[in-house]
XYZ file of C-alpha atoms in Angstrom:
692
model
C 6.453 33.100 9.755
C 8.375 30.090 8.463
C 7.668 26.838 10.274
C 11.083 25.513 9.386
C 14.387 26.751 8.000
C 16.777 24.682 5.921
C 20.321 25.606 5.054
C 23.352 23.986 3.465
C 24.363 22.286 6.691
C 21.139 20.263 6.610
C 22.257 18.447 3.462
C 25.989 18.489 4.141
C 28.745 18.765 1.531
C 27.552 15.527 -0.081
C 24.123 17.029 -0.783
C 22.159 14.200 0.853
C 18.491 15.159 1.047
C 17.038 12.072 2.716
C 16.781 13.840 6.048
C 14.603 16.529 4.502
C 12.108 13.908 3.332
C 11.447 12.889 6.925
C 10.518 16.399 8.052
C 7.046 16.063 6.559
C 4.976 13.238 5.130
C 2.448 13.073 2.354
C -1.127 12.213 3.407
C -0.838 8.774 1.768
C 1.935 7.848 4.185
C 0.163 9.362 7.159
C -2.992 7.450 6.270
C -1.256 4.073 5.993
C -1.493 2.172 9.309
C 2.140 0.987 8.981
C 3.210 4.354 7.495
C 4.806 2.805 4.434
C 6.797 5.291 2.359
C 4.267 5.299 -0.480
C 5.795 8.155 -2.458
C 9.193 6.487 -2.605
C 8.052 3.022 -3.635
C 5.679 4.429 -6.234
C 8.557 6.479 -7.619
C 10.745 3.366 -7.841
C 7.954 1.577 -9.680
C 7.559 4.524 -12.055
C 11.155 4.082 -13.193
C 10.891 0.302 -13.515
C 13.024 -0.264 -10.419
C 10.919 -3.059 -8.971
C 13.668 -4.336 -6.672
C 13.917 -0.900 -5.085
C 10.139 -0.636 -4.875
C 9.567 -3.956 -3.114
C 12.314 -3.226 -0.608
C 10.672 0.071 0.334
C 7.256 -1.603 0.592
C 8.506 -4.450 2.767
C 10.486 -2.105 4.980
C 7.212 -1.421 6.798
C 4.707 -3.925 5.393
C 5.520 -7.655 5.712
C 2.307 -8.755 3.999
C 2.952 -6.836 0.797
C 1.428 -9.350 -1.625
C -1.660 -9.895 0.532
C -2.248 -6.160 0.913
C -1.724 -5.732 -2.817
C -4.889 -7.790 -3.197
C -7.207 -7.039 -0.290
C -6.040 -3.888 1.501
C -8.755 -1.276 2.003
C -6.121 1.223 0.774
C -6.494 4.207 3.120
C -3.424 5.572 1.311
C -5.592 6.065 -1.775
C -8.343 7.654 0.280
C -5.779 10.275 1.296
C -4.081 10.699 -2.110
C -3.803 14.377 -3.061
C -4.153 13.428 -6.720
C -7.892 13.179 -6.051
C -7.953 16.975 -5.956
C -6.942 16.920 -9.658
C -8.697 13.848 -11.084
C -8.530 10.439 -9.350
C -6.234 8.938 -6.697
C -3.229 6.937 -7.833
C -4.000 3.198 -7.887
C -1.489 2.576 -5.115
C -2.775 -0.881 -4.164
C -2.670 -2.093 -7.757
C 0.891 -0.835 -8.263
C 1.868 -2.519 -4.998
C 0.258 -5.748 -6.197
C 2.208 -5.615 -9.442
C 5.499 -5.019 -7.641
C 4.959 -7.680 -4.957
C 3.726 -10.397 -7.304
C 6.369 -9.683 -9.944
C 9.207 -9.794 -7.425
C 7.854 -12.709 -5.382
C 9.332 -13.954 -2.132
C 12.865 -14.095 -3.534
C 12.835 -10.655 -5.135
C 12.968 -8.613 -1.944
C 16.051 -8.054 0.168
C 16.080 -9.480 3.659
C 16.167 -7.080 6.568
C 19.301 -6.900 8.698
C 19.115 -9.149 11.741
C 20.383 -7.910 15.090
C 23.015 -9.645 17.166
C 21.551 -12.737 18.885
C 20.057 -11.783 22.241
C 19.640 -15.335 23.484
C 15.953 -14.610 24.161
C 13.118 -16.808 22.870
C 9.584 -15.579 22.199
C 6.605 -17.864 21.589
C 3.901 -16.365 19.366
C 0.412 -17.863 19.380
C -1.140 -17.289 15.978
C 0.410 -17.208 12.496
C -1.841 -14.510 11.091
C -0.642 -11.103 9.869
C -0.324 -9.728 13.396
C 1.651 -12.642 14.802
C 3.893 -13.050 11.750
C 4.621 -9.315 11.608
C 5.614 -9.409 15.261
C 7.829 -12.424 14.596
C 9.662 -10.608 11.823
C 10.308 -7.582 14.018
C 11.514 -9.730 16.905
C 13.934 -11.512 14.578
C 15.258 -8.125 13.456
C 15.812 -7.215 17.114
C 17.954 -10.337 17.480
C 15.486 -12.505 19.415
C 14.389 -16.018 18.418
C 10.669 -16.053 17.513
C 8.723 -19.311 17.252
C 5.197 -19.061 15.835
C 2.585 -21.651 16.838
C -0.687 -22.163 14.990
C -3.273 -24.908 15.127
C -3.874 -24.732 11.385
C -1.709 -26.596 8.902
C -0.843 -23.414 6.980
C 0.504 -20.065 8.138
C -1.178 -16.793 7.305
C -4.268 -16.774 9.518
C -7.600 -15.649 8.092
C -6.054 -14.609 4.748
C -4.744 -18.151 4.259
C -7.653 -20.142 5.664
C -10.773 -18.086 5.090
C -10.647 -15.278 2.531
C -11.945 -16.696 -0.762
C -9.419 -17.458 -3.476
C -11.197 -15.223 -5.998
C -10.190 -12.279 -3.796
C -6.878 -13.583 -2.501
C -4.989 -16.312 -4.395
C -3.092 -18.678 -2.058
C 0.223 -17.800 -3.715
C -0.051 -14.240 -2.404
C -0.106 -15.458 1.190
C 2.653 -18.005 0.608
C 5.125 -15.511 -0.826
C 4.681 -13.183 2.169
C 5.042 -16.003 4.698
C 8.111 -17.387 2.915
C 9.803 -13.996 2.917
C 9.109 -13.496 6.637
C 10.363 -16.962 7.546
C 13.602 -16.353 5.605
C 14.594 -14.039 8.492
C 14.903 -16.971 10.875
C 11.293 -17.153 12.009
C 10.396 -20.706 13.052
C 6.912 -22.086 12.369
C 5.276 -24.875 14.364
C 1.996 -25.601 12.637
C -0.721 -27.981 13.730
C -0.089 -27.147 17.396
C -3.157 -26.130 19.406
C -1.976 -24.007 22.338
C -4.073 -24.749 25.412
C -4.792 -28.251 24.187
C -1.590 -29.786 22.802
C 0.707 -27.464 24.748
C -0.005 -24.860 27.432
C 1.445 -21.383 27.814
C 2.818 -22.485 31.154
C 4.686 -25.324 29.445
C 6.186 -22.913 26.921
C 7.465 -20.596 29.645
C 8.626 -23.182 32.175
C 9.548 -26.325 30.267
C 10.607 -24.937 26.875
C 12.350 -21.874 28.253
C 10.594 -19.140 26.346
C 11.265 -15.725 27.854
C 8.009 -14.230 26.681
C 4.746 -15.176 24.998
C 2.778 -13.090 22.515
C -0.898 -13.911 22.022
C -1.980 -13.100 18.458
C -4.811 -15.596 18.218
C -7.303 -13.315 16.496
C -11.050 -13.851 16.317
C -11.490 -17.437 15.194
C -15.098 -18.156 16.185
C -18.214 -16.981 14.333
C -21.196 -15.866 16.361
C -24.738 -17.061 15.799
C -27.939 -15.395 16.882
C -29.983 -17.118 19.595
C -33.027 -17.588 17.371
C -35.122 -20.655 16.666
C -33.550 -22.869 14.034
C -30.006 -21.552 14.486
C -28.811 -25.042 15.371
C -29.943 -26.467 12.022
C -27.237 -28.251 10.034
C -27.801 -25.811 7.157
C -27.407 -22.766 9.414
C -23.676 -22.064 9.216
C -21.305 -19.850 11.175
C -19.622 -17.831 8.433
C -16.011 -18.730 9.228
C -16.790 -22.446 9.246
C -18.538 -22.020 5.923
C -15.742 -20.101 4.232
C -12.999 -22.307 5.664
C -14.712 -25.430 4.373
C -14.749 -23.952 0.896
C -11.120 -22.738 1.171
C -10.089 -26.330 1.898
C -11.618 -27.389 -1.399
C -14.738 -28.968 0.082
C -18.358 -28.175 -0.707
C -20.728 -27.293 2.159
C -24.254 -28.656 2.035
C -26.246 -25.754 0.611
C -29.378 -25.448 -1.490
C -30.460 -23.008 -4.148
C -31.807 -20.314 -1.823
C -29.105 -18.903 0.468
C -29.611 -16.060 2.945
C -26.581 -14.432 4.567
C -27.322 -12.524 7.782
C -25.011 -9.527 8.098
C -23.587 -6.851 5.808
C -19.874 -6.655 6.535
C -17.090 -7.694 4.189
C -17.182 -11.274 5.491
C -20.893 -11.410 4.695
C -20.080 -10.309 1.140
C -17.486 -13.087 0.943
C -20.080 -15.643 2.044
C -22.686 -14.391 -0.411
C -20.301 -14.277 -3.374
C -18.925 -17.695 -2.453
C -22.457 -19.079 -2.458
C -22.984 -17.683 -5.949
C -19.834 -19.473 -7.101
C -21.050 -22.716 -5.524
C -24.094 -22.550 -7.759
C -26.855 -21.204 -5.523
C -29.578 -19.726 -7.719
C -30.802 -17.091 -5.267
C -28.440 -15.436 -2.813
C -29.663 -12.716 -0.481
C -28.081 -10.600 2.213
C -30.353 -9.681 5.115
C -29.116 -6.777 7.223
C -30.217 -4.312 9.885
C -28.605 -1.372 8.131
C -29.795 0.910 5.378
C -27.651 1.754 2.331
C -25.639 4.436 4.131
C -25.034 2.289 7.230
C -23.861 -0.946 5.579
C -20.367 -1.611 6.983
C -18.949 -3.438 3.949
C -16.655 -1.462 1.690
C -18.437 0.130 -1.253
C -16.633 -1.989 -3.842
C -17.449 -5.226 -2.011
C -21.158 -4.368 -1.968
C -21.107 -3.235 -5.593
C -19.314 -6.365 -6.809
C -21.725 -8.601 -4.887
C -24.692 -6.895 -6.514
C -23.050 -7.195 -9.922
C -22.914 -10.948 -9.344
C -26.635 -11.120 -8.614
C -26.717 -10.891 -4.818
C -29.880 -9.239 -3.508
C -29.597 -6.998 -0.438
C -32.588 -6.798 1.914
C -32.122 -3.822 4.224
C -33.616 -2.815 7.563
C -34.673 -6.338 8.505
C -33.671 -8.334 11.564
C -34.012 -12.133 11.759
C -36.628 -13.573 14.121
C -36.509 -17.312 13.458
C -35.524 -19.877 10.870
C -38.595 -21.781 9.667
C -38.498 -25.487 8.887
C -41.055 -27.910 7.466
C -42.242 -31.273 8.776
C -39.085 -32.905 7.418
C -36.863 -30.400 9.248
C -35.807 -28.705 6.014
C -35.297 -24.942 6.107
C -38.037 -23.207 4.137
C -37.627 -19.581 5.138
C -36.439 -16.883 7.482
C -38.794 -14.598 9.335
C -37.524 -11.034 9.678
C -38.937 -7.983 11.415
C -38.646 -4.355 10.468
C -35.731 -2.378 11.920
C -36.615 1.166 12.950
C -33.075 2.142 13.905
C -29.618 0.583 14.220
C -27.722 3.221 16.220
C -28.800 5.520 19.017
C -28.282 9.268 19.128
C -24.724 8.804 20.394
C -23.839 6.487 17.507
C -23.809 3.330 19.626
C -25.157 0.066 18.240
C -28.668 -0.101 19.704
C -31.159 -1.566 17.219
C -34.887 -1.160 17.673
C -37.612 -3.137 15.896
C -41.229 -3.013 14.857
C -42.571 -6.459 15.771
C -45.843 -5.780 13.974
C -44.030 -5.759 10.633
C -42.694 -9.259 9.959
C -41.967 -10.753 6.528
C -40.832 -14.186 5.453
C -37.763 -14.462 3.237
C -37.459 -17.672 1.252
C -34.413 -19.723 2.178
C -33.102 -23.265 2.352
C -29.672 -22.295 3.753
C -28.744 -19.596 6.279
C -25.265 -18.238 6.985
C -24.613 -16.129 10.096
C -22.084 -13.381 9.351
C -22.748 -11.107 12.331
C -19.223 -10.916 13.709
C -16.433 -13.007 15.163
C -15.353 -13.838 18.683
C -12.103 -15.079 20.245
C -11.493 -18.696 21.105
C -10.161 -18.567 24.691
C -8.840 -22.125 24.537
C -5.242 -20.871 24.292
C -5.446 -19.754 27.928
C -6.258 -23.226 29.288
C -3.784 -24.300 31.941
C -2.359 -20.796 32.350
C -2.794 -18.053 34.923
C -4.326 -15.690 32.372
C -7.732 -14.331 33.295
C -10.290 -14.562 30.498
C -13.675 -12.833 30.755
C -17.039 -14.185 29.631
C -16.489 -12.767 26.129
C -13.186 -14.582 25.763
C -11.187 -11.371 26.218
C -8.062 -10.914 28.304
C -6.815 -7.983 30.313
C -4.508 -5.843 28.143
C -2.662 -2.561 28.537
C -2.512 -0.709 25.186
C 0.362 1.427 26.464
C 2.617 -1.619 26.923
C 0.808 -4.454 25.050
C 1.118 -6.490 28.267
C -1.559 -8.704 29.774
C -1.986 -9.072 33.523
C 1.161 -11.247 33.439
C 4.162 -9.075 32.625
C 5.941 -11.443 30.222
C 2.771 -12.331 28.307
C 1.815 -9.826 25.630
C -1.064 -9.597 23.152
C -1.748 -7.988 19.792
C -4.186 -8.050 16.911
C -7.920 -8.564 17.055
C -7.756 -10.613 20.244
C -7.374 -7.228 21.992
C -8.091 -4.569 19.367
C -11.258 -3.772 17.402
C -11.738 -5.838 14.230
C -9.681 -4.407 11.415
C -7.749 -5.007 8.239
C -4.576 -6.923 7.444
C -2.457 -3.777 7.369
C -3.821 -2.738 10.774
C -2.977 -6.196 12.122
C 0.576 -5.794 10.831
C 0.945 -2.525 12.684
C -0.412 -4.055 15.896
C 2.099 -6.903 15.674
C 4.998 -4.566 15.029
C 4.016 -2.438 18.026
C 3.829 -5.488 20.284
C 7.266 -6.620 19.095
C 8.701 -3.256 20.075
C 7.168 -3.624 23.532
C 8.549 -7.145 23.946
C 12.012 -6.027 22.866
C 11.984 -3.293 25.510
C 10.834 -5.788 28.143
C 13.477 -8.360 27.228
C 16.134 -5.649 27.148
C 15.187 -4.462 30.600
C 14.180 -0.982 29.469
C 10.951 0.919 30.016
C 8.265 0.177 27.465
C 7.501 3.402 25.634
C 5.217 3.074 22.624
C 4.611 6.770 22.181
C 4.542 7.729 18.514
C 5.220 11.132 17.034
C 4.998 11.603 13.292
C 6.254 14.352 10.991
C 3.983 17.120 9.809
C 1.365 16.081 7.265
C 1.372 17.927 3.957
C -1.917 19.740 3.567
C -4.395 19.884 0.694
C -3.387 21.028 -2.765
C -4.119 24.756 -3.156
C -6.511 25.477 -6.010
C -4.105 27.892 -7.706
C -1.502 25.120 -7.931
C -3.909 22.386 -8.978
C -5.066 24.343 -12.021
C -1.741 23.821 -13.806
C -1.379 20.095 -13.112
C -1.953 18.007 -16.227
C -4.863 15.605 -15.766
C -4.065 11.914 -16.365
C -6.643 9.131 -16.469
C -6.273 6.392 -13.875
C -5.242 3.099 -15.476
C -8.025 0.504 -15.100
C -7.372 -2.974 -13.722
C -8.574 -5.737 -16.048
C -11.569 -7.374 -14.364
C -13.694 -10.315 -15.443
C -17.323 -9.618 -16.196
C -19.796 -10.643 -13.470
C -21.111 -13.466 -15.654
C -17.635 -14.974 -16.004
C -16.288 -14.361 -12.520
C -19.267 -15.765 -10.626
C -18.593 -19.183 -12.164
C -15.048 -19.496 -10.844
C -12.938 -19.162 -7.710
C -10.008 -17.915 -9.794
C -8.958 -14.328 -9.206
C -11.379 -12.030 -10.991
C -8.941 -9.100 -11.078
C -5.736 -9.232 -13.080
C -2.424 -7.656 -12.159
C -1.117 -4.726 -14.173
C 1.288 -5.515 -17.010
C 4.642 -3.691 -16.638
C 4.053 -0.672 -18.869
C 0.577 -0.068 -17.462
C 1.941 -0.296 -13.911
C 4.685 2.248 -14.549
C 2.245 4.548 -16.349
C -0.068 4.496 -13.348
C 2.845 5.047 -10.952
C 3.822 8.128 -12.954
C 0.518 9.752 -12.008
C 1.987 10.222 -8.512
C 2.655 13.895 -7.768
C 5.723 13.147 -5.571
C 4.140 14.959 -2.638
C 6.858 15.974 -0.211
C 9.676 15.198 -2.640
C 9.822 18.619 -4.255
C 11.896 21.759 -3.886
C 13.483 23.062 -0.708
C 15.193 26.433 -0.435
C 18.556 26.681 1.344
C 18.093 30.010 3.086
C 21.808 30.645 3.505
C 22.211 30.754 -0.281
C 18.968 32.372 -1.401
C 19.289 35.939 -2.720
C 15.544 36.468 -3.222
C 16.117 37.037 -6.943
C 12.590 35.895 -7.894
C 13.833 33.395 -10.499
C 11.975 30.487 -8.894
C 8.809 32.551 -8.781
C 9.187 33.437 -12.455
C 9.842 29.928 -13.800
C 7.561 27.766 -11.618
C 4.685 26.345 -13.687
C 2.666 25.675 -10.523
C 2.818 29.085 -8.867
C 4.333 27.490 -5.741
C 7.144 29.835 -4.527
C 6.583 32.786 -2.217
C 9.430 35.293 -1.944
C 9.911 37.730 0.933
C 13.362 38.149 2.480
C 14.114 34.695 1.043
C 12.175 32.297 -1.143
C 9.911 29.663 0.365
C 8.407 26.770 -1.572
C 5.677 25.032 0.390
C 5.259 21.329 -0.223
C 1.503 21.816 -0.583
C 1.930 23.414 -4.013
C 5.241 22.058 -5.323
C 5.012 19.249 -7.904
C 8.720 18.274 -7.823
C 9.395 19.141 -11.482
C 12.882 20.517 -10.749
C 12.699 23.553 -13.035
C 13.501 25.961 -10.212
C 16.475 23.871 -9.085
C 17.934 23.868 -12.590
C 17.485 27.614 -13.084
C 18.332 29.024 -9.643
C 21.403 31.265 -10.178
C 22.388 30.988 -6.503
C 22.291 27.180 -6.458
C 19.987 27.636 -3.469
C 17.372 24.990 -4.283
C 17.528 21.225 -3.800
C 15.006 18.539 -4.649
C 14.169 16.364 -1.672
C 13.401 13.246 -3.712
C 16.952 12.938 -4.998
C 20.365 13.990 -3.721
C 22.030 17.101 -5.049
C 24.304 16.387 -8.019
C 22.841 12.920 -8.471
C 22.674 13.504 -12.245
C 26.361 14.391 -12.275
C 27.057 11.155 -10.388
C 25.137 9.102 -12.969
C 26.942 10.891 -15.786
C 30.362 10.192 -14.295
C 29.473 6.546 -13.824
C 28.517 6.351 -17.498
C 31.714 8.044 -18.688
C 33.862 5.898 -16.386
C 32.139 2.826 -17.841
C 33.367 3.759 -21.321
C 30.567 5.811 -22.849
C 31.592 8.704 -25.090
C 28.129 10.139 -25.536
C 25.427 10.787 -22.966
C 21.708 11.123 -23.692
C 19.395 12.621 -21.072
C 15.927 11.356 -21.940
C 12.559 12.370 -20.501
C 11.149 9.119 -19.197
C 7.495 9.990 -18.635
C 6.394 8.044 -21.721
C 9.203 5.490 -21.732
C 8.812 1.809 -20.917
C 10.242 0.149 -17.844
C 12.680 -1.704 -20.112
C 13.987 1.607 -21.495
C 14.561 2.945 -17.992
C 16.507 -0.190 -17.114
C 18.443 -0.309 -20.396
C 16.987 -3.668 -21.349
C 15.605 -2.984 -24.835
C 18.425 -4.788 -26.618
C 18.942 -1.998 -29.160
C 21.219 0.224 -27.088
C 24.076 1.800 -29.049
C 27.733 1.105 -28.162
C 29.356 4.129 -26.566
C 25.990 5.797 -25.869
C 24.748 6.068 -22.270
C 20.989 6.563 -21.996
C 20.028 8.234 -18.729
C 16.277 8.370 -18.171
C 14.770 11.070 -15.996
C 11.317 11.748 -14.599
C 11.487 14.824 -16.825
C 14.344 16.816 -18.346
C 13.031 19.804 -16.388
C 15.744 19.333 -13.780
C 18.711 19.172 -16.199
C 20.706 22.321 -15.548
C 23.339 24.124 -17.568
C 25.958 22.968 -15.081
C 24.908 19.335 -15.664
C 25.346 19.729 -19.432
C 28.751 21.379 -19.116
C 29.909 18.888 -16.499
C 29.504 16.015 -18.946
C 31.999 17.653 -21.294
C 34.334 18.513 -18.422
C 34.743 14.842 -17.501
C 35.291 13.615 -21.049
C 31.986 13.283 -22.885
C 32.375 13.908 -26.628
C 28.694 14.563 -27.119
C 25.509 15.210 -25.139
C 21.972 14.754 -26.427
C 18.874 15.930 -24.557
C 15.546 14.359 -25.543
C 12.500 15.741 -23.730
C 8.899 14.880 -24.449
C 7.196 17.274 -26.838
C 5.175 20.113 -25.365
C 1.977 18.909 -23.686
C 3.053 15.264 -23.567
C 5.294 15.472 -20.528
C 4.531 15.038 -16.858
C 4.856 18.771 -16.329
C 4.004 21.825 -18.430
C 6.788 23.975 -19.956
C 9.418 21.223 -19.761
C 10.504 21.282 -23.414
C 10.650 25.077 -23.540
C 12.665 25.395 -20.348
C 14.990 22.556 -21.318
C 15.563 24.173 -24.715
C 16.567 27.473 -23.093
C 19.172 25.721 -20.969
C 20.549 23.742 -23.884
C 20.877 26.963 -25.896
C 22.674 28.652 -22.995
C 25.053 25.722 -22.606
C 25.767 25.651 -26.357
C 26.713 29.319 -26.221
C 29.118 28.686 -23.348
C 30.622 25.702 -25.172
C 31.230 27.815 -28.261
C 32.864 30.517 -26.167
C 35.147 27.839 -24.753
C 36.173 26.637 -28.203
C 34.083 23.440 -28.189
C 31.937 22.625 -31.209
C 28.388 23.477 -30.069
C 26.952 20.798 -32.371
C 28.198 18.256 -29.839
C 25.205 19.321 -27.699
C 21.765 18.978 -29.240
C 18.147 18.704 -28.176
C 15.291 16.868 -29.906
C 11.697 16.682 -28.655
C 10.878 13.020 -29.256
C 10.799 11.131 -25.945
C 7.026 10.668 -26.258
C 7.150 9.240 -29.803
C 8.222 5.717 -28.912
C 11.416 3.738 -28.785
C 12.026 3.640 -32.532
C 11.925 7.432 -32.779
C 14.364 7.796 -29.876
C 16.779 5.230 -31.328
C 16.644 6.956 -34.712
C 17.659 10.252 -33.130
C 20.420 8.581 -31.126
C 21.833 6.978 -34.311
C 21.667 10.217 -36.286
C 23.459 12.050 -33.510
C 26.186 9.419 -33.340
C 26.649 9.333 -37.122
C 26.524 13.046 -37.935
C 28.945 14.500 -35.407
C 32.652 15.005 -35.650
C 33.435 13.014 -32.518
C 32.722 9.840 -34.514
C 35.232 10.714 -37.248
């Protein structure tokens, strides 16, 4: 039984397929907390269209540059390419796009008609700034307050520069503020100004608390008040400001999360000779991401597992000389709850002259001073996740002040959700944050995966541990353009493939016969499930009933490009397989383009149909050249062979119509480099009668 039926009415006479793309999502998009349209922006990047790519990224993700550096990339964890070889390096492609385009290279979002409503936002981190952007788009006037002198929250003030260069944060903040978001930095809400003052005296209609977790916790053990026993945020923020904390040569970091890894690796860069992480967890339980732990170890950090601190030891001069730690027998109980147990008979002493507590963060409730908000003993406020409201209806909250600790992209989603709630409140409508998402495309069937050509993931240039541990400069480079587009072309375009229009399908079995991935199933009509389709376009080009469309581009889009080229004065059109081409070739920026020759680059020539070839002549082209990649060097198998069959068929029809068939030729050379392609283009221009 079909779970959906699509017919010609669903794409209309114009052949627009965008609506079909929203009927189901690839796992990468489902897995992204903000549900960014990963497939589409990766496809833009693959063709060198960086302006299009950044606009798609920023449609859902305000902190694009930051996430290009430090996102935990759940999109990659869900990438179906992993069932073939390795996931697409989505974060690295995003980084390339965001940093290449910068703050000025992305379009601004449309701003709604002014509502006359003002919203005060406490906290300029990813959650608060994302909310501000959304509120501006709704037409409200957001003003963001932060006690720090820079906007960006923890990414700007705390995350080490070797992981996140300051420019990445600045370009995201600048782009957000360009939408009319006002920043008031250096203002400590609850101290300099109260929430009550904002609502009553300054006339704000609503307040959003996005203050985050700004305090580091310490353990109540002997010696924790020593001047060389640091809360981790204080420690990292001191370094981020360009200052050097007082540390010795023997640093112990208590904790094993990502912030603990930051503290340990920062200590290495400050010159500490011995840096150790002391944690309750074993190898499988450590909460830090695998790559953070691995990179720390590569830089010489020692990890001491299953030990809990008892006390910090000092000598007669009050200098730290060690840390006593007892054996941990378990961290979690049978239900998975944090419930450590210890063996007090097994205590060791770990050498140390500096201790850093990285055991978690807590909120600073100071923002609530002078307001009617109720704050509990943990610094938490009452919050309704269904409406994002606190116990005061026009005061809302988002981010880690009310949610579990998370990532930047999760903070962005929380802020966007809160903005939606505030807009409903200010508009006088019921707050409804219910979310329903399209169907998720399932795993790649084994029979389809067998025919997908394996492509190695492009590595990101990374400094050696010996070099990177001596500097706070970024230790990972950004892709260069051709490497970025090559990596983007590993994307399988999940969800962008073929769709059968059931009102046109005659169940002729052609799609079943020509598909290199064994995707179609034919009963009364053909059905091509997204799980197996690789979006090559062969079936669309060869369907005799014109019953197949490709969801990732509109029907007849190649004819539209061809007409634009002819109208612009080109006499000859070349359809070129772009899988091996540079970004400059796709954009027509090589500088060696031939007058009168329009080069149209395609993901593959697999989708060029006989009707496309004949159409070019119908509207005035004097010659058409098709240049696929040679067999085995294309994105898809069978492309050159199938393209050649269509060219031969079109040549026969041209001859029958009295047109010289030599005006249509094919040459397999798109994978041989620019010089080979240009040579073929010149020969074609020089050797045909249309030039005489």
